[in-house]
Coordinates of C-alpha atoms and ligand atoms in Angstrom, one line a residue:
M1 CA 5.0 -4.4 27.3
D2 CA 6.6 -7.6 26.0
K3 CA 5.0 -8.9 22.8
I4 CA 4.9 -12.1 20.7
A5 CA 4.5 -11.9 16.9
I6 CA 2.5 -14.5 15.1
L7 CA 3.0 -14.7 11.4
D8 CA -0.3 -15.8 9.8
Y9 CA -0.1 -18.4 7.1
G10 CA -3.9 -18.7 7.0
S11 CA -4.5 -21.6 9.4
Q12 CA -8.0 -21.7 10.9
Y13 CA -6.2 -21.8 14.3
T14 CA -3.9 -18.7 13.9
H15 CA -6.0 -16.6 16.2
L16 CA -6.3 -19.3 18.7
I17 CA -2.5 -19.2 19.1
A18 CA -2.8 -15.5 19.8
T19 CA -5.6 -16.0 22.4
R20 CA -3.7 -18.7 24.1
I21 CA -0.6 -16.6 24.4
R22 CA -2.6 -13.7 25.7
R23 CA -4.4 -16.0 28.2
L24 CA -0.9 -16.9 29.4
G25 CA -0.5 -13.1 30.1
V26 CA 1.7 -12.0 27.2
Y27 CA 0.3 -9.6 24.6
S28 CA 0.4 -11.1 21.1
E29 CA -0.2 -9.7 17.7
I30 CA -0.9 -11.3 14.3
L31 CA 1.2 -10.1 11.4
D32 CA 1.3 -10.8 7.7
P33 CA 4.3 -13.0 6.8
T34 CA 5.6 -10.2 4.7
A35 CA 6.6 -8.3 7.9
T36 CA 10.2 -7.1 7.7
K37 CA 13.1 -8.2 9.9
E38 CA 13.1 -4.6 11.4
Q39 CA 9.4 -4.9 12.3
L40 CA 9.9 -8.2 13.9
S41 CA 13.0 -7.2 15.8
V42 CA 10.9 -5.6 18.6
Y43 CA 9.2 -8.9 19.6
K44 CA 10.3 -11.2 22.3
G45 CA 9.4 -14.3 20.2
I46 CA 8.0 -15.2 16.8
I47 CA 5.5 -17.9 16.0
L48 CA 5.0 -19.1 12.4
S49 CA 1.4 -20.3 12.2
G50 CA -0.1 -23.2 10.2
G51 CA -1.8 -22.8 6.9
P52 CA -3.3 -24.5 3.9
A53 CA -0.3 -24.1 1.5
S54 CA 2.5 -26.5 0.7
V55 CA 6.0 -25.1 1.0
Y56 CA 7.2 -26.5 -2.3
E57 CA 4.2 -24.9 -4.2
K58 CA 5.0 -21.9 -6.4
D59 CA 4.0 -18.7 -4.6
A60 CA 3.7 -20.5 -1.2
P61 CA 3.8 -17.8 1.5
S62 CA 7.3 -17.5 3.1
V63 CA 9.2 -15.3 5.5
D64 CA 12.3 -13.1 5.3
P65 CA 15.1 -15.7 6.0
E66 CA 17.0 -12.9 7.8
I67 CA 14.6 -13.3 10.8
F68 CA 16.5 -16.5 11.7
K69 CA 19.5 -14.2 12.4
L70 CA 17.7 -11.9 14.8
G71 CA 18.6 -14.0 17.8
I72 CA 14.8 -14.2 18.7
P73 CA 13.3 -17.5 19.7
I74 CA 11.1 -18.9 16.9
L75 CA 8.3 -21.6 17.1
G76 CA 6.9 -23.0 13.8
I77 CA 3.6 -24.8 14.0
C78 CA 2.4 -27.2 11.3
Y79 CA 3.0 -25.2 8.1
G80 CA 5.3 -22.9 10.1
H81 CA 7.3 -26.0 11.1
Q82 CA 7.6 -27.1 7.5
L83 CA 8.5 -23.6 6.3
M84 CA 11.3 -23.3 8.9
T85 CA 12.6 -26.7 8.0
H86 CA 12.5 -25.8 4.3
I87 CA 14.2 -22.4 4.7
L88 CA 17.0 -23.7 7.0
G89 CA 17.9 -26.6 4.6
G90 CA 15.8 -29.6 5.7
K91 CA 13.2 -31.3 3.5
V92 CA 9.4 -31.4 3.4
E93 CA 7.4 -33.9 1.3
P94 CA 3.7 -34.4 0.4
G95 CA 2.0 -36.8 2.9
K96 CA -0.7 -39.1 1.8
G97 CA -3.2 -36.3 1.3
V98 CA -5.7 -34.8 3.7
G99 CA -6.2 -37.3 6.4
A100 CA -2.6 -38.4 6.6
E101 CA -2.7 -37.3 10.2
F102 CA -6.0 -35.7 11.0
G103 CA -7.4 -35.4 14.5
K104 CA -6.1 -36.8 17.7
A105 CA -2.7 -38.4 17.8
E106 CA -0.1 -39.3 20.4
I107 CA 3.5 -38.1 20.6
L108 CA 6.3 -39.8 22.6
I109 CA 8.7 -37.4 24.2
K110 CA 12.3 -38.3 23.2
K111 CA 14.2 -35.3 24.6
P112 CA 12.6 -33.3 27.5
A113 CA 14.3 -30.0 26.7
G114 CA 13.4 -26.6 25.4
I115 CA 9.6 -26.5 24.8
F116 CA 9.4 -29.8 26.6
A117 CA 11.6 -28.7 29.5
D118 CA 9.4 -30.1 32.3
F119 CA 8.3 -33.3 30.4
L120 CA 9.9 -36.7 30.9
T121 CA 11.6 -38.9 28.4
G122 CA 9.2 -41.7 27.3
M123 CA 6.1 -39.8 28.3
K124 CA 3.2 -39.9 25.9
T125 CA 0.8 -37.0 25.4
Q126 CA -2.2 -36.4 23.2
V127 CA -2.0 -33.8 20.4
W128 CA -4.1 -32.5 17.6
M129 CA -2.9 -33.0 14.0
S130 CA -4.3 -31.7 10.8
H131 CA -1.8 -32.0 7.9
G132 CA -1.0 -33.6 4.6
D133 CA 2.7 -32.7 4.1
K134 CA 5.4 -33.6 6.5
V135 CA 9.1 -33.0 7.3
T136 CA 11.3 -35.8 6.1
K137 CA 14.8 -34.4 6.8
L138 CA 16.0 -31.9 9.5
P139 CA 18.1 -28.8 8.9
A140 CA 21.6 -28.8 10.4
G141 CA 21.6 -28.2 14.2
F142 CA 18.1 -29.6 14.7
E143 CA 17.2 -32.8 16.6
I144 CA 14.1 -34.8 17.3
L145 CA 12.3 -33.9 20.5
A146 CA 9.1 -36.0 20.1
S147 CA 7.6 -38.4 17.5
S148 CA 4.2 -39.8 16.7
D149 CA 3.5 -43.2 15.1
D150 CA 3.1 -41.6 11.7
D151 CA 5.6 -38.8 12.0
E152 CA 9.1 -39.1 13.4
Y153 CA 9.5 -35.3 13.3
S154 CA 6.4 -34.3 15.2
A155 CA 8.5 -32.0 17.4
V156 CA 12.0 -30.8 16.6
G157 CA 14.4 -28.1 17.9
D158 CA 17.7 -26.4 17.6
I159 CA 18.1 -25.8 21.3
S160 CA 21.2 -23.6 21.0
R161 CA 19.5 -21.2 18.7
N162 CA 16.0 -21.5 20.3
F163 CA 14.2 -22.6 17.1
Y164 CA 11.4 -25.1 17.5
G165 CA 9.1 -26.8 15.1
I166 CA 6.0 -28.8 15.9
Q167 CA 3.7 -30.6 13.5
F168 CA 0.7 -30.6 15.8
H169 CA -1.5 -27.7 17.0
T170 CA -0.6 -26.8 20.6
E171 CA -3.2 -24.1 20.5
V172 CA -6.3 -26.4 20.5
K173 CA -7.5 -27.9 23.7
H174 CA -7.3 -31.4 22.2
S175 CA -3.5 -31.1 22.6
T176 CA -3.6 -31.8 26.3
K177 CA -0.2 -30.3 27.1
G178 CA -0.5 -27.6 24.5
E179 CA -0.7 -24.8 27.0
Q180 CA 2.4 -26.1 28.9
I181 CA 4.4 -26.2 25.6
L182 CA 3.4 -22.6 24.8
L183 CA 4.3 -21.5 28.3
N184 CA 7.7 -23.1 28.0
F185 CA 8.2 -21.2 24.7
L186 CA 7.3 -18.0 26.5
K187 CA 9.9 -18.8 29.1
I188 CA 12.4 -19.4 26.4
C189 CA 11.5 -15.9 25.0
N190 CA 11.9 -14.3 28.4
A191 CA 8.6 -12.6 28.0
R192 CA 7.0 -10.8 30.9
R193 CA 3.4 -12.0 31.6
D194 CA 1.6 -8.8 32.3
W195 CA -1.4 -8.5 29.9
D196 CA -5.0 -9.0 30.9
L197 CA -8.6 -8.1 29.8
K198 CA -8.8 -5.1 32.1
N199 CA -6.0 -3.6 30.2
F200 CA -7.9 -4.5 27.0
I201 CA -11.0 -2.5 28.2
D202 CA -8.9 0.5 29.1
S203 CA -6.9 0.6 26.0
E204 CA -9.9 -0.1 23.8
V205 CA -11.9 2.7 25.3
E206 CA -9.0 5.0 24.4
K207 CA -8.8 3.6 20.9
I208 CA -12.5 4.0 20.3
R209 CA -12.3 7.6 21.4
T210 CA -9.4 8.3 19.1
Q211 CA -10.9 6.5 16.1
V212 CA -14.4 8.1 16.5
G213 CA -13.0 11.6 17.3
D214 CA -16.0 14.0 17.5
K215 CA -18.2 11.7 15.4
K216 CA -21.0 9.4 16.6
V217 CA -21.5 5.7 16.2
F218 CA -24.4 3.6 14.8
L219 CA -24.5 -0.1 15.9
M220 CA -26.8 -2.8 14.9
I221 CA -27.6 -5.3 17.7
S222 CA -28.5 -8.8 16.6
G223 CA -29.5 -10.2 20.0
G224 CA -26.2 -12.1 20.4
V225 CA -23.6 -11.7 23.1
D226 CA -21.0 -10.0 20.9
S227 CA -23.0 -7.0 19.6
T228 CA -24.5 -6.5 23.1
V229 CA -21.1 -6.3 24.7
A230 CA -19.9 -4.1 21.9
F231 CA -22.8 -1.8 22.6
V232 CA -22.0 -1.5 26.3
L233 CA -18.3 -0.9 25.5
L234 CA -19.2 1.9 23.1
N235 CA -21.5 3.4 25.6
K236 CA -18.7 3.4 28.1
A237 CA -16.3 5.0 25.7
L238 CA -18.6 7.6 24.2
G239 CA -21.6 8.0 26.4
P240 CA -25.2 7.2 25.4
N241 CA -25.7 10.4 23.4
R242 CA -23.1 9.5 20.8
V243 CA -24.1 5.8 20.3
Y244 CA -27.3 4.8 18.4
G245 CA -28.0 1.1 19.1
L246 CA -30.5 -0.5 16.8
F247 CA -32.0 -3.9 17.4
V248 CA -33.0 -5.3 14.0
D249 CA -35.7 -7.9 14.1
T250 CA -34.8 -9.9 11.0
G251 CA -37.9 -12.2 11.4
F252 CA -35.4 -15.0 12.0
M253 CA -35.0 -14.4 15.7
R254 CA -35.7 -16.8 18.5
E255 CA -38.7 -16.7 20.7
N256 CA -38.4 -13.8 23.2
E257 CA -35.0 -12.7 21.8
R258 CA -35.7 -9.0 21.9
V259 CA -37.2 -8.8 25.4
E260 CA -34.2 -10.7 26.8
V261 CA -31.7 -8.3 25.3
E262 CA -33.7 -5.2 26.4
T263 CA -34.0 -6.5 29.9
S264 CA -30.2 -7.3 30.2
L265 CA -29.3 -3.8 29.0
R266 CA -31.8 -2.0 31.2
E267 CA -30.5 -3.9 34.2
I268 CA -27.2 -2.1 33.8
G269 CA -28.7 1.3 33.1
V270 CA -28.4 1.1 29.3
D271 CA -31.7 2.2 27.8
N272 CA -30.8 3.8 24.5
L273 CA -31.7 0.7 22.5
H274 CA -34.0 1.2 19.5
V275 CA -35.9 -1.5 17.7
Y276 CA -36.7 -1.9 14.0
D277 CA -38.8 -4.6 12.5
A278 CA -37.1 -5.7 9.2
T279 CA -39.0 -9.0 8.8
E280 CA -40.5 -8.0 5.4
E281 CA -37.2 -6.7 4.0
F282 CA -35.4 -10.0 4.9
Y283 CA -38.1 -12.4 3.7
T284 CA -38.5 -10.6 0.4
A285 CA -34.7 -10.5 -0.3
L286 CA -34.3 -14.2 0.6
E287 CA -37.2 -15.4 -1.4
G288 CA -36.3 -18.4 -3.6
I289 CA -32.6 -18.4 -2.4
A290 CA -31.1 -21.8 -1.3
E291 CA -27.4 -21.6 -1.7
P292 CA -25.8 -20.9 1.8
E293 CA -23.2 -18.4 0.6
K294 CA -25.8 -16.5 -1.4
K295 CA -28.1 -16.4 1.7
R296 CA -25.3 -15.0 3.8
E297 CA -24.4 -12.3 1.3
I298 CA -28.0 -11.2 1.0
I299 CA -28.4 -11.1 4.8
G300 CA -25.3 -9.0 5.1
R301 CA -26.6 -6.7 2.4
V302 CA -30.1 -6.3 3.9
F303 CA -28.6 -5.5 7.3
L304 CA -26.7 -2.6 5.6
E305 CA -29.8 -1.5 3.7
V306 CA -31.8 -1.4 7.0
Q307 CA -29.0 0.6 8.5
K308 CA -29.0 3.1 5.6
K309 CA -32.8 3.4 5.7
V310 CA -32.9 4.0 9.4
S311 CA -30.0 6.5 9.1
S312 CA -31.8 8.4 6.4
D313 CA -35.1 8.3 8.2
L314 CA -33.3 9.8 11.2
K315 CA -31.5 12.2 8.9
L316 CA -28.1 11.2 10.2
D317 CA -25.3 12.9 8.2
P318 CA -23.0 10.1 7.0
E319 CA -20.0 12.3 7.4
N320 CA -20.6 12.4 11.2
W321 CA -21.4 8.8 11.8
L322 CA -19.4 5.6 11.8
L323 CA -20.9 2.2 11.7
A324 CA -19.9 -0.2 14.5
Q325 CA -20.1 -4.0 14.4
G326 CA -19.8 -6.7 17.1
T327 CA -17.4 -8.7 15.0
I328 CA -15.1 -11.0 16.9
Y329 CA -11.9 -12.9 15.8
P330 CA -13.4 -16.2 14.5
D331 CA -15.8 -14.2 12.3
T332 CA -13.0 -12.6 10.4
I333 CA -10.7 -15.6 10.1
E334 CA -13.4 -18.1 9.0
S335 CA -14.5 -15.7 6.2
G336 CA -11.1 -16.0 4.7
G337 CA -10.3 -12.8 6.7
T338 CA -6.5 -13.0 6.4
K339 CA -4.6 -13.1 3.2
N340 CA -3.5 -16.8 3.3
S341 CA -6.6 -18.4 4.6
S342 CA -9.3 -20.2 2.6
K343 CA -12.9 -19.0 2.7
I344 CA -15.2 -21.2 4.8
K345 CA -18.2 -18.9 5.2
T346 CA -19.0 -15.3 4.6
H347 CA -19.8 -13.9 7.9
H348 CA -22.7 -11.4 7.8
N349 CA -20.2 -8.8 9.0
R350 CA -17.8 -9.4 6.2
V351 CA -19.9 -9.1 3.0
P352 CA -18.2 -7.0 0.2
E353 CA -20.0 -3.7 0.9
I354 CA -18.8 -3.9 4.5
E355 CA -15.3 -4.7 3.4
K356 CA -15.4 -1.6 1.3
L357 CA -16.5 0.5 4.3
I358 CA -13.7 -1.1 6.4
A359 CA -11.2 0.0 3.8
E360 CA -12.5 3.5 3.9
G361 CA -12.2 3.6 7.7
K362 CA -15.9 3.9 8.2
I363 CA -16.4 0.8 10.4
I364 CA -15.4 0.4 14.0
E365 CA -15.2 -3.1 15.5
P366 CA -14.1 -2.9 19.2
L367 CA -14.1 -6.7 19.8
K368 CA -12.5 -7.9 16.6
D369 CA -9.4 -9.1 18.3
L370 CA -11.2 -11.1 21.0
Y371 CA -12.5 -14.6 21.2
K372 CA -15.9 -15.5 22.6
D373 CA -14.6 -16.3 26.1
E374 CA -12.8 -13.0 26.2
V375 CA -15.9 -11.1 25.0
R376 CA -17.8 -12.8 27.8
E377 CA -15.2 -11.8 30.3
V378 CA -15.2 -8.2 29.0
G379 CA -19.1 -8.2 29.2
Q380 CA -19.0 -9.4 32.8
K381 CA -16.3 -6.8 33.7
L382 CA -18.6 -4.2 32.1
G383 CA -21.4 -5.3 34.5
L384 CA -23.6 -7.4 32.2
H385 CA -25.5 -10.2 34.0
P386 CA -23.8 -13.6 33.7
R387 CA -27.1 -14.9 32.3
M388 CA -26.7 -12.7 29.3
V389 CA -23.0 -13.1 28.9
W390 CA -23.1 -16.9 29.1
R391 CA -26.0 -17.2 26.6
H392 CA -25.2 -19.6 23.8
P393 CA -23.8 -17.8 20.8
F394 CA -26.5 -17.0 18.2
P395 CA -25.4 -16.1 14.7
G396 CA -26.4 -12.7 13.3
P397 CA -28.3 -14.3 10.4
G398 CA -30.2 -16.2 13.0
L399 CA -32.6 -19.0 12.1
A400 CA -32.2 -18.1 8.4
V401 CA -29.0 -20.1 8.2
R402 CA -30.7 -23.0 10.1
I403 CA -33.5 -23.5 7.6
L404 CA -32.2 -25.5 4.6
C405 CA -33.9 -24.7 1.3
A406 CA -33.7 -26.4 -2.0
A407 CA -35.8 -26.5 -5.1
E408 CA -34.8 -30.0 -6.1
S409 CA -33.4 -33.2 -4.6
D410 CA -29.6 -33.3 -4.5
L411 CA -28.6 -36.9 -4.2
P412 CA -25.1 -37.8 -5.6
E413 CA -25.3 -39.7 -8.9
N414 CA -23.8 -42.8 -7.3
S415 CA -26.0 -42.7 -4.2
A416 CA -27.1 -46.3 -4.4
Q417 CA -23.5 -47.4 -4.7
L418 CA -22.4 -45.0 -2.0
D419 CA -25.0 -46.2 0.4
H420 CA -24.0 -49.8 -0.3
D421 CA -20.4 -49.0 0.3
I422 CA -21.1 -47.2 3.6
N423 CA -23.3 -50.0 4.8
T424 CA -20.6 -52.5 3.9
F425 CA -18.0 -50.4 5.7
L426 CA -20.3 -50.3 8.8
L427 CA -20.4 -54.1 8.8
T428 CA -16.6 -54.2 8.7
K429 CA -16.7 -52.1 11.9
N430 CA -19.2 -54.6 13.4
S431 CA -22.0 -52.1 13.2
H432 CA -25.5 -53.1 12.2
L433 CA -26.7 -49.5 11.8
K434 CA -28.3 -48.6 8.5
A435 CA -26.8 -45.8 6.5
Q436 CA -28.7 -43.6 4.0
T437 CA -27.2 -40.6 2.2
L438 CA -29.5 -37.6 2.4
P439 CA -30.5 -35.6 -0.8
I440 CA -29.2 -32.3 0.7
K441 CA -25.9 -30.7 1.4
S442 CA -24.3 -28.7 4.3
V443 CA -21.1 -26.8 4.9
G444 CA -18.0 -28.4 6.4
V445 CA -14.3 -27.5 7.0
Q446 CA -11.5 -30.0 6.3
G447 CA -7.7 -29.4 6.2
D448 CA -8.4 -25.6 6.4
F449 CA -10.8 -25.7 3.4
R450 CA -14.5 -25.3 2.9
T451 CA -16.6 -28.3 1.8
Y452 CA -20.2 -28.6 0.7
R453 CA -21.2 -32.2 0.9
H454 CA -23.9 -34.7 1.9
P455 CA -24.9 -35.9 5.4
V456 CA -25.4 -39.5 5.9
L457 CA -28.2 -40.7 8.2
L458 CA -27.6 -43.7 10.5
S459 CA -30.5 -45.5 12.0
G460 CA -30.9 -48.5 14.4
P461 CA -30.0 -49.1 18.1
A462 CA -26.7 -47.4 19.0
D463 CA -24.9 -45.6 21.8
W464 CA -22.8 -42.4 21.7
S465 CA -19.5 -44.2 21.9
E466 CA -20.3 -46.3 18.8
L467 CA -21.6 -43.3 16.9
G468 CA -18.6 -41.2 18.1
A469 CA -16.2 -43.8 16.6
L470 CA -18.2 -44.3 13.4
S471 CA -18.7 -40.7 12.5
P472 CA -15.0 -39.7 11.8
A473 CA -14.4 -43.2 10.3
I474 CA -17.2 -42.5 7.7
T475 CA -16.2 -38.9 6.9
N476 CA -12.5 -39.8 6.6
K477 CA -13.3 -42.7 4.2
F478 CA -16.1 -41.3 2.1
D479 CA -15.2 -37.9 0.6
Q480 CA -18.8 -37.2 -0.5
I481 CA -19.9 -37.2 3.1
N482 CA -19.0 -34.4 5.6
R483 CA -21.7 -34.9 8.2
V484 CA -23.1 -37.9 10.1
L485 CA -26.6 -37.9 11.6
Y486 CA -28.3 -40.3 14.0
L487 CA -32.1 -40.9 13.7
I488 CA -33.7 -40.5 17.1
T489 CA -37.3 -41.0 16.1
D490 CA -38.9 -43.9 14.1
D491 CA -37.3 -45.3 11.0
I492 CA -38.0 -43.4 7.8
T493 CA -37.2 -43.6 4.1
P494 CA -35.7 -40.2 3.6
T495 CA -37.2 -38.4 0.6
F496 CA -36.7 -34.8 -0.4
S497 CA -39.4 -32.1 -0.1
P498 CA -38.9 -28.9 -2.2
A499 CA -38.6 -26.1 0.4
S500 CA -38.0 -22.3 0.5
L501 CA -37.6 -19.8 3.3
T502 CA -41.1 -19.1 4.5
K503 CA -42.6 -17.7 7.6
Q504 CA -44.3 -21.0 8.2
R505 CA -41.1 -22.9 8.2
S506 CA -39.5 -20.3 10.3
A507 CA -42.3 -20.6 12.8
S508 CA -41.9 -24.4 12.9
L509 CA -38.2 -24.0 13.6
R510 CA -38.8 -21.4 16.3
M511 CA -41.2 -23.7 18.0
A512 CA -38.8 -26.7 17.9
D513 CA -35.9 -24.4 18.9
K514 CA -37.8 -23.2 21.9
I515 CA -38.8 -26.7 23.0
A516 CA -35.1 -27.8 22.6
M517 CA -33.6 -24.8 24.4
D518 CA -36.0 -25.1 27.4
W519 CA -35.2 -28.8 27.5
L520 CA -31.4 -28.1 27.4
R521 CA -31.6 -25.5 30.1
E522 CA -33.3 -28.1 32.3
I523 CA -31.0 -31.0 31.6
D524 CA -27.6 -29.2 31.2
E525 CA -28.2 -25.9 32.9
Y526 CA -26.0 -24.5 30.1
K527 CA -22.9 -26.0 31.8
N528 CA -21.4 -28.3 29.2
V529 CA -23.0 -27.6 25.9
W530 CA -21.4 -24.6 24.3
Q531 CA -24.1 -24.1 21.6
M532 CA -27.0 -26.2 20.2
P533 CA -28.1 -25.1 16.8
V534 CA -31.5 -26.6 16.0
V535 CA -31.8 -27.0 12.2
L536 CA -34.8 -27.5 9.9
I537 CA -34.1 -29.8 6.9
P538 CA -36.4 -30.5 4.0
I539 CA -36.7 -34.3 4.5
N540 CA -40.1 -36.0 4.4
G541 CA -41.7 -32.6 4.8
D542 CA -39.5 -30.9 7.5
A543 CA -37.2 -32.8 9.9
I544 CA -35.3 -31.3 12.8
V545 CA -31.6 -31.8 13.5
L546 CA -30.3 -31.2 17.0
R547 CA -26.6 -30.0 16.9
P548 CA -25.4 -29.8 20.5
I549 CA -21.7 -29.2 20.7
V550 CA -18.9 -28.9 23.2
S551 CA -16.3 -26.3 22.2
E552 CA -13.8 -23.8 23.6
E553 CA -13.7 -21.2 20.9
A554 CA -15.9 -22.4 18.1
M555 CA -12.8 -23.2 16.0
T556 CA -13.1 -26.9 16.8
A557 CA -16.0 -28.7 18.4
N558 CA -17.1 -32.1 19.5
F559 CA -20.7 -33.2 19.3
A560 CA -22.2 -33.3 22.8
Q561 CA -23.2 -36.7 24.1
L562 CA -26.4 -35.9 26.0
P563 CA -28.4 -38.6 27.9
M564 CA -30.1 -40.7 25.1
E565 CA -33.3 -41.3 27.1
K566 CA -33.7 -37.6 27.6
V567 CA -33.0 -36.9 23.9
K568 CA -35.8 -39.3 23.0
E569 CA -38.1 -37.5 25.4
L570 CA -37.2 -34.2 23.7
A571 CA -37.8 -35.7 20.2
A572 CA -41.2 -36.9 21.3
K573 CA -42.1 -33.4 22.5
I574 CA -41.0 -31.9 19.1
M575 CA -42.9 -34.6 17.2
A576 CA -46.0 -33.9 19.2
S577 CA -46.4 -30.6 17.4
G578 CA -47.4 -32.6 14.3
Q579 CA -45.3 -30.3 12.1
I580 CA -42.1 -32.3 12.0
S581 CA -41.4 -35.6 10.2
A582 CA -38.3 -36.8 12.2
V583 CA -35.8 -35.8 14.7
M584 CA -32.1 -36.4 14.1
Y585 CA -28.9 -35.8 16.1
D586 CA -25.8 -34.5 14.5
V587 CA -22.9 -36.7 15.6
T588 CA -20.1 -34.9 13.6
N589 CA -17.2 -33.0 15.2
K590 CA -15.7 -29.8 13.7
P591 CA -13.8 -30.5 11.6
P592 CA -15.1 -32.1 9.4
A593 CA -18.5 -30.3 9.8
T594 CA -18.9 -26.7 10.8
I595 CA -21.1 -26.0 13.8
E596 CA -23.8 -24.3 11.8
W597 CA -25.2 -26.2 8.7
E598 CA -24.8 -23.3 6.3
Ligands
LIG601 P1 -19.4 -22.4 12.2 O1 -20.7 -22.8 11.6 O2 -18.5 -21.7 11.2 O3 -19.7 -21.4 13.4 O4 -18.6 -23.6 12.7 C1 -18.8 -21.0 14.3 C2 -19.5 -20.0 15.2 O5 -19.8 -18.8 14.6 C3 -21.2 -18.6 14.6 N1 -21.6 -18.0 13.3 C4 -21.9 -16.7 13.1 N2 -22.1 -15.7 14.0 N3 -22.7 -14.3 12.2 C5 -22.5 -14.5 13.5 O6 -22.7 -13.6 14.3 C6 -22.6 -15.3 11.2 O7 -22.8 -15.0 10.0 C7 -22.2 -16.5 11.7 N4 -22.0 -17.8 11.1 C8 -21.6 -18.6 12.1 C9 -21.8 -20.0 14.8 O8 -23.1 -19.9 15.4 C10 -20.8 -20.6 15.7 O9 -20.9 -20.2 17.1

């Protein structure tokens, strides 16, 4: 089988490159940049990924320069482009910091050759940029293939040696011709396109059997798509007697979650699901905890404690049992899962104790190389009903990471000045919306790094296109802000209310989430919106934030623009419960805000 190697410099998008290549039918593998020339010599092509480092920094990750003598086509993307330039004798310099080119840009094709073989000179195409540094001088043998307004060297190549460098990310869907560019690269590599997910299932079944040997497997099922598909795949590989599936009710589940999972499994003849109510364990462990990372760590730990408790109650001999998890690719990468990436969030499957078990070979993760869409396809091939497979993703920690907690107000010291500056800025954009910074924080991701910053609330009459333009303008200009909200209900003066993780707040959120999800099913029939977290924030009592997003793989996302009149109707329904102070709509893309708030 022909393979493409992707050297991982820690970009949030590295695994997206791998998926795209696989979707184009060529098996791809992600390797550490320390891979040797000999290891790399068996690949048909090499891609150098993006990453958060700068090539001229001390200890910046590099690559064996000998790989440029292998005669294998090489494509450098973002950091990879800069690294190739640097190694081959060109020059890279700091840009104007994060935001130098960040988000959508346009490139103009100057030479339709190599990776642009079927493009036309003078043609413009939209690409996705996310970089600070840039190439300022080309190595010998290279020429410009395409330029953007801000970067002459957006795409370059040495066509005789088949080396290409691009500053933008072909792998994200915002680069409209990204797939074509990758396909052209595969053609240059002469790679056969014969890999698909059916092969994945067959080879994974074999791998599971080999890794598990004559042992058995214990899997915790969170109610989401991933762990359910993992469960079915393990059942296929090992048979029901060697798989113990445990549905853990954390007390942070959605309305009806458990029944829905049980029904979907029973429909395909899987009936070895066990249920454990861990509500008390989770609430006790999370009492008084507000910091998102701390919450995530505790949740991961309690999951393990529950697993240990149930295993010991069942008298399972640890020597004969492996622990399985439904981890998928983005979970590992966004936890800082590869050596060069920066930590955005600790996924509940990646807390330190789990890492230790992984190192000891005691964890099995059959889906860890797949993206959500691929997991869904595998689920469907395994017979799961499309209704289950196409459910919105629901994070393992559940509603716990959608209930913001804080003991005290967290307004920036300069909040009066900040609000003044944002309001003045809005006026320069001809907007008469009112901006108020909120006294809470949420997690974001910018330039491959985690941020923990304030949301700003906009109020007044507006439409989505105005909000869609203002939101990135605000987060690009004000570095204390990583999220922009729009107030759907009546005007408020936002004040902070001390709040912790209680069953009562959880019930309020479950109620609002149910109303919102039923509403979404009706108006969108789950067609466009990829996920819609509903978040509880401690503002004027408790307010609700709706976070509908459109996304391909959860690595990037745009806020979904749902019909405003309908959104107002939904807000009124939520307010009618009398438990909620206001309804807001998150109008931030990812980046700069993550999909979940914590
Ligand atoms: P973020 O918030 O990082 O989310 O943009 C990306 C996707 O991952 C889901 N998510 C999780 N899923 N355990 C999970 O099973 C987790 O700890 C977790 N954290 C985030 C999130 O819902 C979104 O689809």
